[in-house]
Short mmCIF file of C-alpha atoms in Angstrom, two decimals:
data_model
loop_
_atom_site.label_atom_id
_atom_site.label_comp_id
_atom_site.label_asym_id
_atom_site.label_seq_id
_atom_site.Cartn_x
_atom_site.Cartn_y
_atom_site.Cartn_z
CA MET U 1 23.86 97.74 32.68
CA VAL U 2 22.49 96.00 35.81
CA ARG U 3 25.44 93.60 35.69
CA ARG U 4 27.87 96.55 35.55
CA ILE U 5 26.16 98.27 38.50
CA VAL U 6 26.31 95.09 40.61
CA SER U 7 29.81 93.93 39.69
CA VAL U 8 31.63 97.26 39.21
CA ILE U 9 29.88 100.36 40.50
CA ILE U 10 28.51 99.14 43.88
CA PRO U 11 31.83 97.46 44.91
CA TRP U 12 33.69 100.61 43.79
CA VAL U 13 31.45 102.99 45.78
CA LEU U 14 31.55 100.74 48.87
CA ALA U 15 35.33 100.21 48.74
CA SER U 16 36.08 103.91 48.18
CA ALA U 17 33.64 105.10 50.89
CA VAL U 18 34.91 102.64 53.50
CA GLY U 19 38.56 103.29 52.58
CA ILE U 20 38.20 107.08 52.81
CA LEU U 21 36.33 106.76 56.13
CA VAL U 22 39.08 104.60 57.65
CA LEU U 23 41.73 106.99 56.28
CA VAL U 24 39.98 109.97 57.89
CA GLY U 25 39.87 107.97 61.15
CA PHE U 26 43.65 107.59 60.97
CA PHE U 27 44.31 111.31 60.61
CA VAL U 28 41.80 112.70 63.09
CA THR U 29 39.99 111.23 66.10
CA ILE U 30 36.30 111.96 65.78
CA ARG U 31 34.41 110.59 68.80
CA GLY U 32 31.17 109.66 67.01
CA LEU U 33 33.09 107.82 64.31
CA ASP U 34 34.89 105.31 66.56
CA PRO U 35 32.06 102.72 66.90
CA LEU U 36 31.61 102.71 63.12
CA LEU U 37 35.33 102.26 62.46
CA ASN U 38 35.57 99.45 65.05
CA GLY U 39 32.55 97.81 63.43
CA LEU U 40 34.24 97.98 60.02
CA VAL U 41 37.35 96.29 61.43
CA GLU U 42 35.13 93.48 62.82
CA TRP U 43 33.48 93.13 59.42
CA ALA U 44 36.90 92.80 57.83
CA THR U 45 37.68 89.91 60.20
CA ILE U 46 34.40 88.17 59.32
CA ILE U 47 34.97 88.64 55.58
CA ALA U 48 38.50 87.24 55.99
CA GLY U 49 36.90 84.17 57.62
CA PHE U 50 34.74 83.68 54.53
CA GLY U 51 37.90 84.05 52.45
CA VAL U 52 39.43 81.11 54.33
CA LEU U 53 36.29 79.07 53.68
CA LEU U 54 36.42 79.80 49.95
CA GLY U 55 40.13 79.01 50.03
CA LEU U 56 39.31 75.60 51.48
CA VAL U 57 36.89 75.03 48.60
CA ASN U 58 39.70 75.99 46.16
CA VAL U 59 42.09 73.52 47.84
CA ALA U 60 39.46 70.75 47.73
CA GLN U 61 38.75 71.42 44.03
CA VAL U 62 42.40 71.57 42.91
CA HIS U 63 43.61 68.56 44.89
CA GLY U 64 40.37 66.56 44.48
CA ARG U 65 40.73 66.91 40.69
CA ARG U 66 44.36 65.81 40.91
CA VAL U 67 43.42 62.69 42.88
CA VAL U 68 40.48 61.79 40.61
CA ARG U 69 42.59 62.20 37.43
CA ARG U 70 45.60 60.42 39.02
CA GLU U 71 47.88 63.30 37.99
CA GLY U 72 51.56 63.34 39.02
CA GLY U 73 51.99 63.56 42.81
CA TRP U 74 48.35 62.65 43.51
CA PRO U 75 49.20 60.72 46.73
CA TYR U 76 50.46 64.03 48.20
CA SER U 77 47.19 65.68 47.27
CA LEU U 78 45.31 62.84 48.95
CA ALA U 79 47.45 63.26 52.09
CA LEU U 80 46.69 67.00 52.08
CA LEU U 81 42.94 66.45 51.75
CA LEU U 82 42.92 63.81 54.50
CA SER U 83 44.97 66.05 56.83
CA ALA U 84 42.60 68.97 56.23
CA LEU U 85 39.63 66.71 56.87
CA ILE U 86 41.08 65.32 60.11
CA VAL U 87 41.82 68.81 61.51
CA LEU U 88 38.38 70.02 60.42
CA VAL U 89 36.64 67.08 62.13
CA LEU U 90 38.72 67.56 65.29
CA GLY U 91 37.76 71.23 65.44
CA LEU U 92 34.08 70.80 64.59
CA MET U 93 33.07 67.58 66.38
CA PRO U 94 30.62 67.92 69.30
CA GLY U 95 32.36 68.99 72.51
CA SER U 96 35.37 70.41 70.65
CA TYR U 97 36.79 73.84 71.54
CA GLY U 98 37.45 74.71 67.90
CA SER U 99 40.95 75.99 67.17
CA GLY U 100 41.74 75.89 70.91
CA ASP U 101 40.81 72.20 71.23
CA PRO U 102 43.64 70.12 72.78
CA TYR U 103 43.65 67.65 69.85
CA VAL U 104 43.85 70.44 67.28
CA GLN U 105 46.58 72.09 69.34
CA TRP U 106 48.44 68.75 69.47
CA VAL U 107 48.40 68.55 65.67
CA PHE U 108 49.79 72.09 65.43
CA ARG U 109 52.40 71.63 68.15
CA HIS U 110 53.64 68.16 67.28
CA VAL U 111 53.16 67.97 63.52
CA LEU U 112 53.00 71.40 61.88
CA GLU U 113 55.53 73.29 64.01
CA PRO U 114 58.35 70.67 63.83
CA LEU U 115 57.78 70.32 60.08
CA SER U 116 57.89 74.09 59.62
CA LEU U 117 61.02 74.50 61.73
CA THR U 118 62.78 71.66 59.94
CA PHE U 119 61.95 73.12 56.57
CA PHE U 120 62.94 76.65 57.53
CA SER U 121 66.29 75.45 58.87
CA LEU U 122 67.15 74.51 55.27
CA LEU U 123 67.53 78.25 54.69
CA ALA U 124 71.11 78.15 56.02
CA PHE U 125 72.14 75.54 53.43
CA PHE U 126 70.32 77.32 50.62
CA LEU U 127 72.09 80.51 51.66
CA ALA U 128 75.52 78.82 51.52
CA SER U 129 74.80 77.42 48.05
CA ALA U 130 73.51 80.80 46.83
CA PHE U 131 76.66 82.54 48.13
CA PHE U 132 78.86 79.96 46.43
CA ARG U 133 77.06 80.38 43.12
CA ALA U 134 77.23 84.17 43.40
CA LEU U 135 81.00 84.07 43.89
CA ARG U 136 81.44 81.64 41.00
CA LEU U 137 79.34 83.74 38.62
CA ARG U 138 81.13 86.98 39.70
CA ASN U 139 77.88 88.90 39.83
CA LEU U 140 78.79 92.28 41.40
CA GLU U 141 75.68 92.79 43.57
CA ALA U 142 75.61 89.18 44.76
CA THR U 143 79.35 89.30 45.50
CA LEU U 144 78.84 92.45 47.59
CA VAL U 145 76.05 90.71 49.53
CA THR U 146 78.28 87.65 50.07
CA VAL U 147 81.33 89.63 51.22
CA SER U 148 79.22 91.81 53.54
CA ALA U 149 77.53 88.73 55.02
CA ALA U 150 80.93 87.10 55.60
CA ILE U 151 82.21 90.24 57.39
CA VAL U 152 79.08 90.46 59.56
CA LEU U 153 79.31 86.72 60.41
CA LEU U 154 83.00 87.01 61.34
CA GLY U 155 82.26 90.13 63.36
CA GLN U 156 79.77 88.17 65.45
CA VAL U 157 82.35 85.54 66.49
CA ARG U 158 82.63 85.67 70.27
CA LEU U 159 85.60 83.29 70.80
CA ALA U 160 87.95 85.10 73.23
CA PRO U 161 91.26 83.83 71.72
CA LEU U 162 90.26 85.14 68.30
CA ARG U 163 89.09 88.57 69.47
CA PRO U 164 92.41 90.44 69.03
CA PHE U 165 92.70 89.23 65.41
CA LEU U 166 89.08 89.97 64.64
CA GLU U 167 88.94 93.46 66.19
CA PRO U 168 89.29 95.28 62.80
CA VAL U 169 86.59 93.00 61.35
CA VAL U 170 84.30 93.79 64.31
CA GLN U 171 84.78 97.52 63.69
CA LEU U 172 84.16 97.10 59.96
CA GLN U 173 81.03 95.06 60.71
CA GLU U 174 79.69 97.74 63.04
CA TRP U 175 80.36 100.43 60.43
CA LEU U 176 78.71 98.33 57.71
CA LEU U 177 75.56 97.88 59.79
CA ARG U 178 75.45 101.46 61.07
CA VAL U 179 76.21 103.39 57.88
CA PRO U 180 75.69 101.71 54.46
CA ALA U 181 73.14 99.09 55.58
CA MET U 182 71.09 101.59 57.60
CA ALA U 183 71.17 104.15 54.77
CA GLY U 184 70.14 101.52 52.23
CA VAL U 185 67.30 100.18 54.36
CA ARG U 186 65.96 103.69 55.01
CA ALA U 187 66.13 104.57 51.31
CA VAL U 188 64.28 101.38 50.34
CA LEU U 189 61.64 101.86 53.04
CA ILE U 190 61.00 105.54 52.23
CA GLY U 191 60.67 104.74 48.52
CA ALA U 192 58.41 101.79 49.27
CA ALA U 193 56.20 103.88 51.56
CA ILE U 194 55.64 106.37 48.71
CA GLY U 195 54.85 103.46 46.38
CA ALA U 196 52.38 102.07 48.92
CA VAL U 197 50.66 105.47 49.17
CA SER U 198 50.41 105.61 45.38
CA THR U 199 48.87 102.11 45.16
CA ALA U 200 46.47 102.83 48.04
CA MET U 201 45.35 106.12 46.47
CA ARG U 202 44.58 104.41 43.15
CA VAL U 203 42.46 101.79 44.94
CA LEU U 204 40.74 104.42 47.10
CA LEU U 205 39.87 106.56 44.08
CA GLY U 206 38.58 103.50 42.22
CA LEU U 207 41.20 103.85 39.47
CA GLU U 208 42.44 100.35 40.31
CA ARG U 209 39.73 97.82 41.18
CA PRO U 210 41.21 94.41 42.03
CA TYR U 211 37.91 93.49 43.73
CA ALA U 212 35.65 94.20 40.73
CA GLU U 213 35.00 91.84 37.85
CA MET Z 1 38.83 116.35 67.08
CA VAL Z 2 42.52 115.57 67.83
CA LEU Z 3 45.52 114.29 65.91
CA PRO Z 4 46.02 110.67 67.07
CA TYR Z 5 49.77 110.48 66.25
CA GLY Z 6 50.90 114.03 67.01
CA TYR Z 7 52.11 116.64 64.52
CA ALA Z 8 53.68 113.95 62.31
CA THR Z 9 50.11 113.10 61.26
CA LEU Z 10 49.85 116.59 59.77
CA LEU Z 11 53.05 116.04 57.80
CA ALA Z 12 51.76 112.71 56.46
CA GLY Z 13 48.51 114.45 55.52
CA LEU Z 14 50.43 117.20 53.70
CA LEU Z 15 52.32 114.55 51.72
CA LEU Z 16 49.02 112.92 50.73
CA VAL Z 17 47.64 116.28 49.60
CA LEU Z 18 50.84 116.94 47.63
CA PHE Z 19 50.52 113.52 46.03
CA ALA Z 20 46.90 114.27 45.06
CA ILE Z 21 47.93 117.64 43.54
CA LEU Z 22 50.79 116.10 41.55
CA PHE Z 23 48.51 113.26 40.43
CA TYR Z 24 45.90 115.66 39.02
CA VAL Z 25 48.56 117.89 37.39
CA PHE Z 26 50.04 114.87 35.58
CA TRP Z 27 46.54 113.56 34.82
CA GLY Z 28 45.75 116.87 33.13
CA LEU Z 29 49.02 116.79 31.18
CA TRP Z 30 48.31 113.19 30.13
CA HIS Z 31 44.93 114.06 28.70
CA ARG Z 32 46.26 117.12 26.92
CA ARG Z 33 49.10 115.16 25.32
CA GLY Z 34 47.25 111.86 25.03
CA ARG Z 35 50.30 109.72 24.25
CA LEU Z 36 52.51 107.62 26.53
CA SER Z 37 55.62 108.20 24.40
CA ASP Z 38 55.55 111.90 25.31
CA ILE Z 39 55.96 111.19 29.02
CA PRO Z 40 59.46 110.05 29.97
CA LEU Z 41 59.62 106.97 32.23
CA ARG Z 42 62.82 105.77 33.89
CA SER Z 43 64.00 102.40 32.59
CA LEU Z 44 63.15 99.16 34.41
CA PRO Z 45 65.26 96.40 32.76
CA PRO Z 46 63.73 93.39 34.63
CA VAL Z 47 60.37 94.10 32.97
CA GLU Z 48 61.99 94.23 29.51
CA ASN Z 49 63.84 90.97 30.20
CA LEU Z 50 60.59 89.41 31.42
CA ARG Z 51 58.97 90.04 28.02
CA THR Z 52 61.87 88.29 26.27
CA SER Z 53 61.62 85.36 28.69
CA LEU Z 54 57.87 85.03 28.11
CA ARG Z 55 58.48 84.84 24.36
CA ARG Z 56 61.05 82.10 24.98
CA ALA Z 57 58.51 80.22 27.15
CA ALA Z 58 56.00 80.52 24.30
CA GLU Z 59 58.52 79.00 21.86
CA MET Z 60 59.31 76.15 24.26
CA GLY Z 61 55.59 75.55 24.97
CA GLU Z 62 56.17 75.79 28.72
CA ALA Z 63 54.30 77.45 31.58
CA VAL Z 64 55.10 80.34 33.91
CA HIS Z 65 54.54 80.50 37.67
CA LEU Z 66 53.33 83.77 39.27
CA SER Z 67 53.19 84.70 42.94
CA PRO Z 68 52.00 87.90 44.69
CA GLY Z 69 53.86 86.85 47.85
CA VAL Z 70 52.96 85.64 51.30
CA GLY Z 71 51.01 88.72 52.42
CA ALA Z 72 47.32 89.08 53.18
CA ILE Z 73 44.66 91.63 52.32
CA ASP Z 74 43.51 91.97 55.95
CA ASP Z 75 47.06 92.55 57.16
CA ARG Z 76 47.97 96.26 57.24
CA SER Z 77 51.70 95.59 57.03
CA SER Z 78 51.54 93.67 53.75
CA VAL Z 79 48.40 94.79 51.92
CA ALA Z 80 50.08 97.41 49.69
CA GLU Z 81 52.84 95.01 48.60
CA THR Z 82 50.24 92.31 47.93
CA LEU Z 83 48.14 94.67 45.78
CA ALA Z 84 51.27 95.64 43.84
CA GLY Z 85 52.02 91.92 43.39
CA LEU Z 86 48.49 91.32 42.12
CA GLU Z 87 48.91 94.12 39.53
CA VAL Z 88 52.03 92.35 38.29
CA VAL Z 89 50.25 88.96 38.30
CA GLN Z 90 47.42 90.32 36.16
CA GLY Z 91 49.72 92.11 33.69
CA VAL Z 92 52.12 89.19 33.27
CA ALA Z 93 49.23 86.68 33.06
CA ARG Z 94 47.66 88.73 30.27
CA ASP Z 95 50.94 88.98 28.30
CA ALA Z 96 51.71 85.29 28.85
CA LEU Z 97 48.25 84.10 27.81
CA ALA Z 98 48.33 86.33 24.73
CA LEU Z 99 51.55 84.54 23.73
CA GLY Z 100 49.99 81.13 24.44
CA VAL Z 101 51.92 80.48 27.68
CA PRO Z 102 49.96 78.65 30.44
CA VAL Z 103 49.90 80.45 33.78
CA HIS Z 104 50.04 78.95 37.30
CA VAL Z 105 49.33 81.40 40.14
CA THR Z 106 49.89 80.42 43.77
CA THR Z 107 48.75 82.30 46.89
CA ASN Z 108 49.13 82.12 50.67
CA ASP Z 109 45.78 83.59 51.76
CA GLY Z 110 42.15 82.84 50.97
CA LEU Z 111 41.21 86.46 50.18
CA VAL Z 112 44.33 87.02 48.07
CA ASN Z 113 43.47 83.84 46.20
CA LEU Z 114 40.03 85.24 45.33
CA LEU Z 115 41.63 88.44 43.99
CA ALA Z 116 44.27 86.45 42.12
CA GLU Z 117 41.58 84.25 40.56
CA ASN Z 118 39.74 87.43 39.55
CA SER Z 119 42.97 88.83 38.03
CA VAL Z 120 43.61 85.63 36.10
CA GLN Z 121 40.05 85.50 34.74
CA ARG Z 122 40.36 89.15 33.70
CA ALA Z 123 43.68 88.38 32.02
CA LEU Z 124 42.07 85.44 30.21
CA ARG Z 125 39.28 87.72 29.00
CA GLU Z 126 41.72 90.43 27.87
CA ALA Z 127 43.78 87.81 26.03
CA GLY Z 128 40.60 86.70 24.21
CA HIS Z 129 40.16 83.31 25.97
CA PRO Z 130 42.87 81.43 24.02
CA ALA Z 131 41.73 77.85 23.36
CA GLY Z 132 43.30 75.03 25.39
CA LEU Z 133 45.20 77.29 27.77
CA GLU Z 134 45.33 76.75 31.52
CA ALA Z 135 45.10 79.71 33.85
CA ALA Z 136 44.18 79.24 37.47
CA SER Z 137 45.02 80.46 40.92
CA GLU Z 138 45.74 77.90 43.60
CA LEU Z 139 45.72 78.43 47.36
CA VAL Z 140 48.86 76.62 48.51
CA ALA Z 141 48.74 77.56 52.20
CA GLN Z 142 46.71 79.75 54.55
CA GLN Z 143 49.02 82.44 55.96
CA ASN Z 144 51.80 79.93 56.56
CA ARG Z 145 55.00 81.22 54.94
CA VAL Z 146 56.97 78.00 55.26
CA ALA Z 147 54.22 75.74 53.91
CA TYR Z 148 53.72 78.20 51.05
CA ALA Z 149 57.45 78.22 50.24
CA ALA Z 150 57.43 74.40 50.15
CA GLY Z 151 54.48 74.43 47.76
CA VAL Z 152 56.04 77.04 45.48
CA MET Z 153 59.36 75.17 45.40
CA ASP Z 154 57.46 72.15 44.08
CA ARG Z 155 55.67 74.22 41.41
CA VAL Z 156 58.81 76.05 40.24
CA GLY Z 157 60.79 72.79 40.12
CA ARG Z 158 58.38 71.08 37.71
CA PRO Z 159 59.83 70.47 34.24
CA GLU Z 160 56.89 72.08 32.44
CA VAL Z 161 57.52 75.41 34.23
CA GLN Z 162 59.90 77.67 32.30
CA GLY Z 163 60.19 80.45 34.86
CA SER Z 164 58.78 82.25 37.83
CA VAL Z 165 57.70 85.78 38.74
CA LEU Z 166 57.89 86.37 42.50
CA VAL Z 167 56.87 89.98 43.05
CA GLY Z 168 54.97 91.18 46.12
CA SER Z 169 55.15 90.68 49.86
CA PHE Z 170 58.04 88.39 50.77
CA THR Z 171 60.38 87.76 53.70
CA GLU Z 172 63.26 85.28 54.12
CA GLU Z 173 61.37 82.44 52.43
CA LEU Z 174 62.04 84.18 49.09
CA LEU Z 175 65.47 82.55 49.08
CA LEU Z 176 63.94 79.05 49.42
CA MET Z 177 61.59 79.71 46.49
CA GLY Z 178 64.12 81.53 44.32
CA GLU Z 179 66.96 79.08 44.85
CA VAL Z 180 65.08 76.22 43.10
CA GLY Z 181 64.69 78.27 39.93
CA ALA Z 182 68.25 79.63 40.16
CA ARG Z 183 69.73 76.12 40.39
CA GLN Z 184 67.73 74.94 37.40
CA THR Z 185 68.66 78.16 35.50
CA LYS Z 186 65.02 79.04 34.89
CA PHE Z 187 64.15 82.68 34.26
CA GLN Z 188 63.08 84.50 37.38
CA VAL Z 189 61.91 88.01 38.16
CA ALA Z 190 61.82 88.66 41.90
CA GLY Z 191 60.70 91.79 43.74
CA ALA Z 192 60.47 92.61 47.43
CA VAL Z 193 60.40 95.56 49.80
CA ARG Z 194 61.31 94.15 53.21
CA PRO Z 195 65.01 94.17 54.05
CA ASP Z 196 64.99 90.49 55.10
CA ALA Z 197 63.92 89.49 51.56
CA ALA Z 198 65.52 92.34 49.62
CA SER Z 199 69.03 91.25 50.61
CA PHE Z 200 68.42 87.85 48.94
CA LEU Z 201 67.24 89.32 45.64
CA PRO Z 202 70.66 89.53 43.91
CA LEU Z 203 71.37 85.96 45.03
CA VAL Z 204 68.37 84.43 43.25
CA THR Z 205 68.22 86.45 40.03
CA ASP Z 206 69.78 89.28 38.04
CA ASP Z 207 66.30 90.59 37.23
CA PHE Z 208 65.08 91.94 40.52
CA LEU Z 209 62.82 94.79 41.58
CA LEU Z 210 63.93 96.47 44.78
CA GLY Z 211 61.65 98.43 47.09
CA GLU Z 212 59.38 100.91 45.33
CA GLU Z 213 60.14 99.32 41.94
CA ILE Z 214 57.53 96.66 42.71
CA TYR Z 215 54.92 99.46 42.83
CA ALA Z 216 56.21 100.87 39.54
CA ALA Z 217 56.30 97.52 37.72
CA GLY Z 218 52.52 97.46 37.14
CA ALA Z 219 52.77 100.69 35.10
CA TYR Z 220 55.47 99.19 32.85
CA ILE Z 221 53.75 95.85 32.32
CA ASP Z 222 50.31 97.35 31.68
CA PRO Z 223 50.66 101.13 31.13
CA LYS Z 224 47.14 102.26 32.01
CA PRO Z 225 46.91 106.08 32.33
CA ALA Z 226 46.16 105.96 36.09
CA ARG Z 227 49.22 103.80 36.75
CA VAL Z 228 51.63 105.89 34.67
CA VAL Z 229 50.31 109.14 36.14
CA SER Z 230 50.56 107.84 39.72
CA LEU Z 231 54.10 106.64 38.97
CA LEU Z 232 55.02 110.17 37.88
CA ALA Z 233 53.40 111.60 41.03
CA GLN Z 234 55.32 109.00 43.07
CA ASP Z 235 58.59 110.17 41.49
CA GLY Z 236 57.62 113.80 42.15
CA ILE Z 237 57.03 113.11 45.87
CA ARG Z 238 60.35 111.28 46.01
CA MET Z 239 62.14 114.31 44.60
CA VAL Z 240 60.48 116.52 47.24
CA LEU Z 241 61.61 114.14 50.00
CA ILE Z 242 65.17 113.99 48.63
CA LEU Z 243 65.28 117.80 48.63
CA LEU Z 244 64.00 117.86 52.24
CA ILE Z 245 66.63 115.30 53.32
CA VAL Z 246 69.45 117.25 51.60
CA LEU Z 247 68.16 120.46 53.20
CA GLY Z 248 68.08 118.74 56.62
CA VAL Z 249 71.65 117.48 56.19
CA ILE Z 250 72.87 120.99 55.24
CA LEU Z 251 71.03 122.63 58.16
CA ALA Z 252 72.30 120.01 60.63
CA THR Z 253 75.89 120.38 59.31
CA MET Z 254 75.69 124.16 59.72
CA GLY Z 255 74.34 123.71 63.27
CA ILE Z 256 71.04 125.44 62.46
CA LEU Z 257 68.96 122.27 62.97
CA GLU Z 258 69.94 120.70 66.29
CA GLY Z 259 68.61 117.77 68.30
CA THR Z 260 66.06 115.33 67.00
CA LEU Z 261 62.66 115.60 65.35
CA GLU Z 262 60.87 113.98 68.30
CA PHE Z 263 58.70 117.08 68.73
CA LEU Z 264 56.83 115.95 65.61
CA PHE Z 265 55.46 112.94 67.48
CA GLN Z 266 54.30 114.90 70.53
CA MET Z 267 50.56 115.29 70.98
CA PRO Z 268 49.22 118.80 70.37
CA SER Z 269 47.89 120.42 73.56
CA PRO Z 270 44.06 120.47 73.64
#
């Protein structure tokens, strides 16, 4: 019984009370409530910080185990652990400015950002291969996406000699973006907003408790 | 006491109240009837196909990868999608573990990882702690979409992984993750809301959940009364909105409703 109170009922009451309070704060501005709501937002930031800390423990456990057991790809796990350790030491050593420290910033600017950009640029090639496969498989939805993308790409061509030939494509592209694409996006977003309300209401009412054991 | 976002806040509040009313009406009907088969649900083929694929994974003795997306719990713009993704993770993990299929969950945020770990442990418990089965959640990156995509591509590409379920908060990186599985013809169920990911869905799999379907999927995978009832309320609200849109189109065509609805976002005078 005590276990149920601690692991289910208290988290449920706290989550529902805080959620309903923040929801009320969204709909009406009540002067006395503002400091409390701001305080709750600060608490959320602090709790998220603890989440990162626990995440670091998870990373150390998973990759440490992989290195100790010499599982497949263990050198990558070792590289990950060493990188995490180096950044942690740089940010925590005496005299460091934490995440704003120049050395930490150097790592982000000259290692992480170029790696991220390089990796993300692969998206163009993945897209081309996905389009090719879609056309080969004659999947209706994927073919529609491919043909629409081709029209929009051609419509964006700004080479002056080609403009007279591409004028109908430019008009078609503008129509595609303005009418079917806009209608589709709005339909998806309206439906998704209702879905989000439904999920949020279940969590607020305690009918769905992802936080409880 | 003032309305912080103008009269539109009142409209949003009315919709919430309507949702609550519909929810309790369906809740009452549910308890009077007491059986799921009496309440009609629209079909969601990707969920049916997922069950078949899980059975195939069980026969092959291979694992399944699950992801609730790249969102975070402390990020307003992605929290609802992430919670929907976690519902799917828990339901699929439970079904997979019950069939004897190992489960690998990956996350992109420390807090989401805690919730995913909780979901996986709950799924393990519900499946009766099958002996010798792996089920764990792994934090692949901390709110870094590209690093997360790279990690997931590695997981999905492993030979012991039979398929992948990518349902939750995704943006363009969905294509990077989905393309690995598509090339290796592994089974994939993908679901996203945002237009920048949704347009890639048909390119990576035939079994995709578009927009609000990701919120409905939890009710199909694990039909708890609250989920089914809220799905029915969700459909009811959608019908009301469709009627309002059709009414608006008719009134605008007849010239009765002119101009824009900007007055809704004006602040009420004190």
